């Protein structure tokens, strides 16, 4: 990403020598000091619309007995941080152990008096931390989540000195739960089907796992109010009814705490849909604020019927401020809330153009967009990256809510879907979000189950694949190859 | 605010009868169902770019011994909530008491065995809660902050039943501090100068106040982990090193917790400045993305000199993504971070027009803007209200940080200043933020001290006062009366 900042073209070539002359990078549209063709000084801007606010890498250390949701939290938090642009990776100790000890026999491996196993487990932890170092120093990682029980003071003390030595910040996330029903549910949801229990029946697996937990209980020392008062941590009690937050050091820890305090595990479904087909869609024009086409109105009615048939409890409906999503919601007969943040990506000077017109009037812009669709910002408009930051409060509220239907737009839906399904920034702008199709997402285990429901009302296709040739010097035909049909 | 939704003109008059036809309200630019000239159905949209997400009113109940920062937190939290559009008011019991008991003699009033005083104090609490009811039911309030010690279980139980009876949600904020230095500091800063001690010398006041605290200590029962586990609350320990959060019920409580966890009391200064005078400023044109004029460059250099002269520790510098703020920051010789959220208000179709152009091409829009400058949204652009929501993450980070210089734009600076100085949404769009002037804001006691520093570089005036006639039928001269001069 930093490379594209160096490709500087300047409209101000005549006064370049003047100190403090700025030039706008062509793809990201950021203003940087002009330092001649030879090089480019990267100011603080890394391409994102929000400053990153991270200096030292951060090591998040999970703490808790088995089946307390550590892996669930690790994965979800990582998904969120990656989506908002903070490179994050989970290091799950169980996976290291499974690699070291090819086949799992029984809970006896975890007995505190099993010296041989202890050696292996310590070695695995060391290897995991070695990989963390590589992730930070060579792979531009910013946050690493060490997903392990870390239930002894001794283990935690050694991690803290390791981190101090390397210059990493440490933030502990401890999950404490004494509700036997929640624990049994967790075990059923994710343990019984783990690679460890491949050849066991459910009851055997459950019984063995409960014994495994007992092995840890004997030596478990939770983070201590007094002794650990200088550590930075959050303790989560009983899946979120209560939190203890100690010594938050910086911006990213503050964001992590806010996120963790907003997520819940109550079963619910999230429905994503675009507005019904619009008049601009029919003409192959992007952006604008047009109303629904007749087929679009038909879809909205069908959507209303579909929603009723789902018999959803307390469904919240959200739309953008644009006419086409509101017209769609109006057909549902349910109260809806409008969010400006759900407005479609602003195409700036290209608003209401067809792709043919963009190619005609702004061929270079068109090519730059194909080169890096996630980071490309329309002149006087936005990029997908900007959109993600704009949508962050929507995602936060989506986490707090239960059943929600979001009626939005193509680029917006791609961003929300990428968050929910853990898609990368490269995949995001090309996710398929066709008109007249509802996506029903239901959290399950560590991820999300997706159902695509096409409501049988015809619509134009608005999905443009990345063409083969993305060079600014390409022929118009090469640029227009993947354009969907329109009237 | 809801009144303006009723003034509907429609571009779609011919098909207005069609069910689901929408029309866009002229001032707020929100799409609402067209229901004929007679009336209008207000969708859930109340004019804001973010849904308000509040149903029942919320009563925030402060808890804590005197000099624990309750009033500080109450005022700051109210300021924040009002700024983000949640009508909030503080009900300070000390003020009710001062009105009931005209003159304060000494701490004996607060002795737990002073029956007569107890009666008066109970009556004051009752009156305060009566006023809360009026605020919620008649004044459209959404959050009330009951600023009192509320140190006994008995008092808190009675508040909880009062709220339950009325259908209000309750959220407790308890401040616990045992650091004698912090308490002494608080007393010096805000107690010694309180109306209670108007005729005392500092040491007398200090001594009396400490005895007052002792009166409360005897009967103080903090919120209890076990007994109060069904209540919603946050406990703040020692000015924020540690928090205990229990049972956050909804969106607004989640936001309150996030805010409280990000504020701090470390002394620091916030510097606000606009970019140096720009080329478009000289021409009286709004918006756009032009560079600095020669005088603008001069200012940027002077700003650099001023900043150096202040010898500020660890100054952070923030700019927008627009050329003129970045050029300004470049002169400072300090690393800076770019925030897209700090970009100037988007004037939509009026971008780069002069006021004369706007009057000529969009006279009705121009008048609507003068009618309600805070909520007016430019066609295809933004309103001040939108700007406030866009700036919320900036404010949150500003609270986390210490010394910061924000180089931004006129409308943006007005929004930030309104937050820092607790200005209403009516005052906000008319706050004076001239070019080439730095504002230095230093938190002091319950508010902010402001120093205006004009760096003595000439610049055009860009401040347009509200004209006398804001009617859409006014003459052009009346509209243009208050336009500042330009080249």
XYZ file of N, CA and C in Angstrom, chain B residues 129-255:
381
model
N -36.093 15.581 41.757
C -36.674 14.507 40.950
C -37.982 14.956 40.301
N -38.722 15.835 40.953
C -39.936 16.378 40.320
C -39.539 17.137 39.053
N -38.451 17.905 39.157
C -37.984 18.645 37.990
C -37.513 17.709 36.887
N -36.967 16.565 37.277
C -36.555 15.573 36.278
C -37.779 15.105 35.498
N -38.869 14.877 36.216
C -40.096 14.425 35.551
C -40.571 15.462 34.544
N -40.534 16.726 34.935
C -40.942 17.796 34.026
C -40.010 17.831 32.817
N -38.711 17.693 33.072
C -37.728 17.732 31.987
C -38.008 16.636 30.957
N -38.341 15.443 31.457
C -38.600 14.337 30.538
C -39.944 14.471 29.857
N -40.977 14.822 30.633
C -42.313 14.767 30.033
C -42.678 16.018 29.256
N -42.163 17.178 29.659
C -42.568 18.406 28.973
C -41.464 19.089 28.180
N -40.219 18.889 28.571
C -39.127 19.604 27.911
C -38.365 18.747 26.902
N -38.900 17.602 26.552
C -38.266 16.705 25.578
C -36.856 16.282 25.964
N -36.609 16.197 27.253
C -35.298 15.738 27.671
C -35.168 14.239 27.441
N -33.946 13.762 27.253
C -33.771 12.324 27.086
C -32.898 11.733 28.183
N -31.970 12.529 28.677
C -31.113 12.054 29.765
C -31.065 13.111 30.858
N -31.247 12.672 32.105
C -31.112 13.577 33.242
C -30.001 13.036 34.124
N -29.114 13.932 34.566
C -28.017 13.492 35.436
C -28.285 14.009 36.835
N -28.524 13.103 37.757
C -28.828 13.487 39.130
C -27.516 13.548 39.901
N -27.014 14.770 40.028
C -25.697 14.998 40.617
C -25.820 15.239 42.127
N -25.654 14.165 42.899
C -25.720 14.241 44.359
C -24.861 13.104 44.885
N -24.663 13.043 46.198
C -23.786 11.993 46.713
C -24.444 10.615 46.609
N -25.756 10.555 46.881
C -26.474 9.273 46.762
C -25.684 8.132 47.389
N -25.118 8.414 48.578
C -24.194 7.468 49.199
C -24.856 6.388 50.040
N -26.162 6.487 50.275
C -26.783 5.419 51.065
C -27.610 4.506 50.178
N -27.701 3.260 50.570
C -28.512 2.288 49.835
C -29.964 2.742 49.820
N -30.386 3.259 50.946
C -31.764 3.688 51.084
C -32.118 4.723 50.022
N -31.240 5.740 49.865
C -31.503 6.766 48.866
C -31.555 6.159 47.477
N -30.628 5.288 47.181
C -30.561 4.699 45.842
C -31.769 3.820 45.555
N -32.203 3.061 46.561
C -33.391 2.218 46.365
C -34.591 3.083 46.035
N -34.720 4.205 46.735
C -35.899 5.045 46.486
C -35.831 5.643 45.079
N -34.632 5.962 44.606
C -34.508 6.487 43.245
C -34.876 5.418 42.226
N -34.423 4.189 42.475
C -34.728 3.102 41.549
C -36.235 2.856 41.473
N -36.937 2.887 42.617
C -38.397 2.661 42.512
C -39.102 3.826 41.856
N -38.643 5.034 42.149
C -39.197 6.216 41.479
C -39.091 6.057 39.960
N -37.901 5.639 39.502
C -37.686 5.500 38.054
C -38.522 4.391 37.454
N -38.619 3.310 38.203
C -39.375 2.161 37.695
C -40.834 2.559 37.497
N -41.322 3.280 38.477
C -42.705 3.741 38.419
C -42.939 4.632 37.201
N -41.949 5.466 36.877
C -42.105 6.396 35.768
C -41.710 5.818 34.415
N -41.061 4.643 34.435
C -40.621 4.070 33.169
C -39.299 4.643 32.683
N -38.457 5.117 33.623
C -37.145 5.629 33.232
C -36.126 4.528 33.451
N -35.087 4.498 32.603
C -33.976 3.587 32.855
C -33.017 4.279 33.819
N -32.351 3.496 34.645
C -31.403 4.078 35.599
C -30.009 3.549 35.343
N -29.047 4.442 35.375
C -27.646 4.051 35.236
C -26.843 4.813 36.281
N -26.160 4.067 37.147
C -25.371 4.702 38.209
C -23.935 4.941 37.768
N -23.381 6.064 38.181
C -21.961 6.348 37.928
C -21.332 6.644 39.283
N -20.541 5.708 39.777
C -19.929 5.888 41.089
C -18.454 6.225 40.961
N -18.045 7.269 41.651
C -16.650 7.659 41.610
C -16.011 7.383 42.967
N -15.005 6.510 42.939
C -14.347 6.095 44.172
C -12.894 6.535 44.130
N -12.500 7.279 45.156
C -11.134 7.774 45.152
C -10.610 7.808 46.569
N -9.440 7.204 46.770
C -8.872 7.250 48.115
C -7.502 7.912 48.127
N -7.192 8.595 47.057
C -5.894 9.275 46.973
C -6.039 10.689 47.560
N -5.442 10.933 48.734
C -5.645 12.227 49.405
C -5.169 13.426 48.578
N -4.147 13.207 47.724
C -3.667 14.306 46.878
C -4.726 14.737 45.887
N -5.365 13.758 45.257
C -6.390 14.097 44.270
C -7.535 14.842 44.943
N -7.921 14.350 46.136
C -9.050 14.974 46.835
C -8.706 16.403 47.241
N -7.500 16.601 47.752
C -7.086 17.954 48.133
C -7.095 18.865 46.921
N -6.628 18.355 45.804
C -6.598 19.133 44.562
C -8.013 19.537 44.150
N -8.931 18.582 44.196
C -10.328 18.869 43.833
C -10.896 19.972 44.706
N -10.639 19.841 46.013
C -11.200 20.818 46.944
C -10.664 22.211 46.613
N -9.379 22.307 46.373
C -8.785 23.600 46.040
C -9.371 24.172 44.755
N -9.542 23.308 43.736
C -9.997 23.802 42.443
C -11.442 24.246 42.417
N -12.324 23.505 43.058
C -13.734 23.840 42.868
C -14.546 24.048 44.143
N -14.024 23.602 45.268
C -14.852 23.726 46.459
C -14.618 25.049 47.165
N -13.343 25.365 47.283
C -12.948 26.572 48.004
C -13.597 27.816 47.398
N -13.843 27.753 46.085
C -14.435 28.905 45.418
C -15.950 28.760 45.253
N -16.528 27.764 45.881
C -17.966 27.544 45.725
C -18.751 28.618 46.486
N -20.026 28.825 46.134
C -20.837 29.834 46.826
C -20.905 29.592 48.336
N -20.749 28.337 48.748
C -20.802 28.028 50.179
C -19.704 28.729 50.963
N -18.575 28.975 50.334
C -17.420 29.493 51.075
C -17.030 30.888 50.628
N -18.015 31.636 50.175
C -17.728 32.940 49.582
C -17.031 33.901 50.556
N -17.299 33.740 51.853
C -16.671 34.674 52.796
C -15.617 34.031 53.675
N -15.083 32.906 53.172
C -14.072 32.232 53.982
C -12.720 32.325 53.331
N -11.692 32.182 54.142
C -10.383 32.095 53.510
C -10.131 30.637 53.151
N -9.150 30.468 52.294
C -8.925 29.148 51.703
C -8.735 28.030 52.721
N -7.944 28.282 53.715
C -7.649 27.209 54.665
C -8.873 26.838 55.498
N -9.645 27.862 55.863
C -10.889 27.598 56.606
C -11.806 26.727 55.766
N -11.944 27.141 54.510
C -12.838 26.412 53.610
C -12.387 24.968 53.473
N -11.091 24.800 53.266
C -10.534 23.456 53.112
C -10.846 22.606 54.344
N -10.583 23.161 55.502
C -10.798 22.403 56.751
C -12.263 22.034 56.927
N -13.148 23.011 56.672
C -14.574 22.735 56.825
C -15.016 21.642 55.848
N -14.517 21.743 54.613
C -14.957 20.776 53.625
C -14.534 19.361 53.995
N -13.314 19.229 54.518
C -12.853 17.901 54.911
C -13.766 17.326 55.997
N -14.231 18.200 56.900
C -15.157 17.704 57.930
C -16.492 17.316 57.302
N -16.863 18.047 56.256
C -18.111 17.717 55.572
C -18.034 16.310 54.988
N -16.878 16.025 54.390
C -16.698 14.694 53.815
C -16.840 13.617 54.894
N -16.262 13.876 56.071
C -16.345 12.899 57.159
C -17.790 12.588 57.530
N -18.656 13.619 57.463
C -20.077 13.392 57.772
C -20.673 12.327 56.866
N -20.275 12.378 55.596
C -20.834 11.411 54.649
C -20.206 10.032 54.815
N -18.942 10.017 55.171
C -18.218 8.727 55.201
C -18.888 7.720 56.110
N -19.427 8.218 57.191
C -19.993 7.301 58.182
C -21.106 6.441 57.595
N -21.901 7.040 56.716
C -23.051 6.278 56.215
C -22.884 5.843 54.757
N -21.672 6.016 54.227
C -21.447 5.699 52.817
C -21.383 4.197 52.586
N -22.272 3.718 51.735
C -22.226 2.321 51.317
C -22.066 2.310 49.800
N -20.902 1.903 49.302
C -20.716 1.868 47.850
C -21.638 0.836 47.204
N -21.811 0.935 45.906
C -22.574 -0.073 45.177
C -21.926 -1.427 45.448
N -22.774 -2.403 45.691
C -22.247 -3.697 46.112
C -22.246 -4.730 44.982
N -21.083 -5.378 44.815
C -20.928 -6.394 43.762
C -22.068 -7.402 43.767
N -22.444 -7.848 44.961
C -23.422 -8.908 45.076
C -24.851 -8.358 45.162
N -25.077 -7.489 46.148
C -26.443 -6.993 46.372
C -26.961 -6.161 45.203
N -26.054 -5.446 44.518
C -26.503 -4.561 43.449
C -26.249 -5.139 42.070
N -26.119 -6.470 41.998
C -25.749 -7.066 40.721
C -26.800 -6.900 39.628
N -28.032 -6.509 40.013
C -29.053 -6.323 38.985
C -29.146 -4.882 38.507
N -28.367 -4.016 39.135
C -28.390 -2.622 38.716
C -27.416 -2.402 37.567
N -27.646 -1.358 36.807
C -26.726 -0.972 35.735
C -25.839 0.142 36.249
N -24.537 -0.079 36.170
C -23.649 0.969 36.688
C -22.229 0.860 36.181
N -21.499 1.950 36.366
C -20.055 1.945 36.180
C -19.431 2.524 37.444
N -18.412 1.857 37.937
C -17.643 2.370 39.071
C -16.315 2.842 38.527
N -15.978 4.077 38.843
C -14.715 4.622 38.368
C -13.774 4.722 39.562
N -12.624 4.088 39.481
C -11.666 4.092 40.585
C -10.507 5.012 40.279
N -10.221 5.869 41.233
C -9.025 6.709 41.130
C -8.857 7.367 39.773
N -9.871 8.153 39.442
C -9.836 8.983 38.232
C -9.544 8.182 36.971
N -9.973 6.923 36.929
C -9.913 6.214 35.659
C -8.853 5.148 35.503
N -8.109 4.800 36.555
C -7.152 3.733 36.292
C -7.879 2.397 36.184
N -9.110 2.375 36.713
C -9.821 1.100 36.783
C -11.319 1.363 36.715
N -12.065 0.473 36.033
C -13.514 0.618 35.913
C -14.182 -0.717 36.140
N -15.351 -0.672 36.775
C -16.167 -1.868 36.895
C -17.491 -1.527 36.219
N -17.849 -2.302 35.224
C -19.059 -1.996 34.456
C -20.039 -3.146 34.607
N -21.248 -2.841 35.040
C -22.231 -3.888 35.273
C -23.525 -3.650 34.513
N -23.942 -4.634 33.724
C -25.250 -4.610 33.074
C -25.580 -3.378 32.255
N -24.768 -3.128 31.244
C -25.107 -2.049 30.318
C -26.358 -2.474 29.559
N -27.409 -1.655 29.615
C -28.698 -2.083 29.043
C -28.877 -1.747 27.573
N -28.344 -0.613 27.150
C -28.678 -0.178 25.792
C -27.580 0.685 25.176
N -27.881 1.194 23.986
C -26.925 1.966 23.197
C -26.395 3.171 23.951
N -27.288 3.960 24.535
C -26.829 5.197 25.150
C -25.947 4.911 26.363
N -26.257 3.866 27.108
C -25.410 3.522 28.253
C -24.042 3.042 27.770
N -24.037 2.329 26.658
C -22.775 1.862 26.085
C -21.911 3.047 25.662
N -22.538 4.058 25.073
C -21.802 5.249 24.646
C -21.292 6.029 25.857
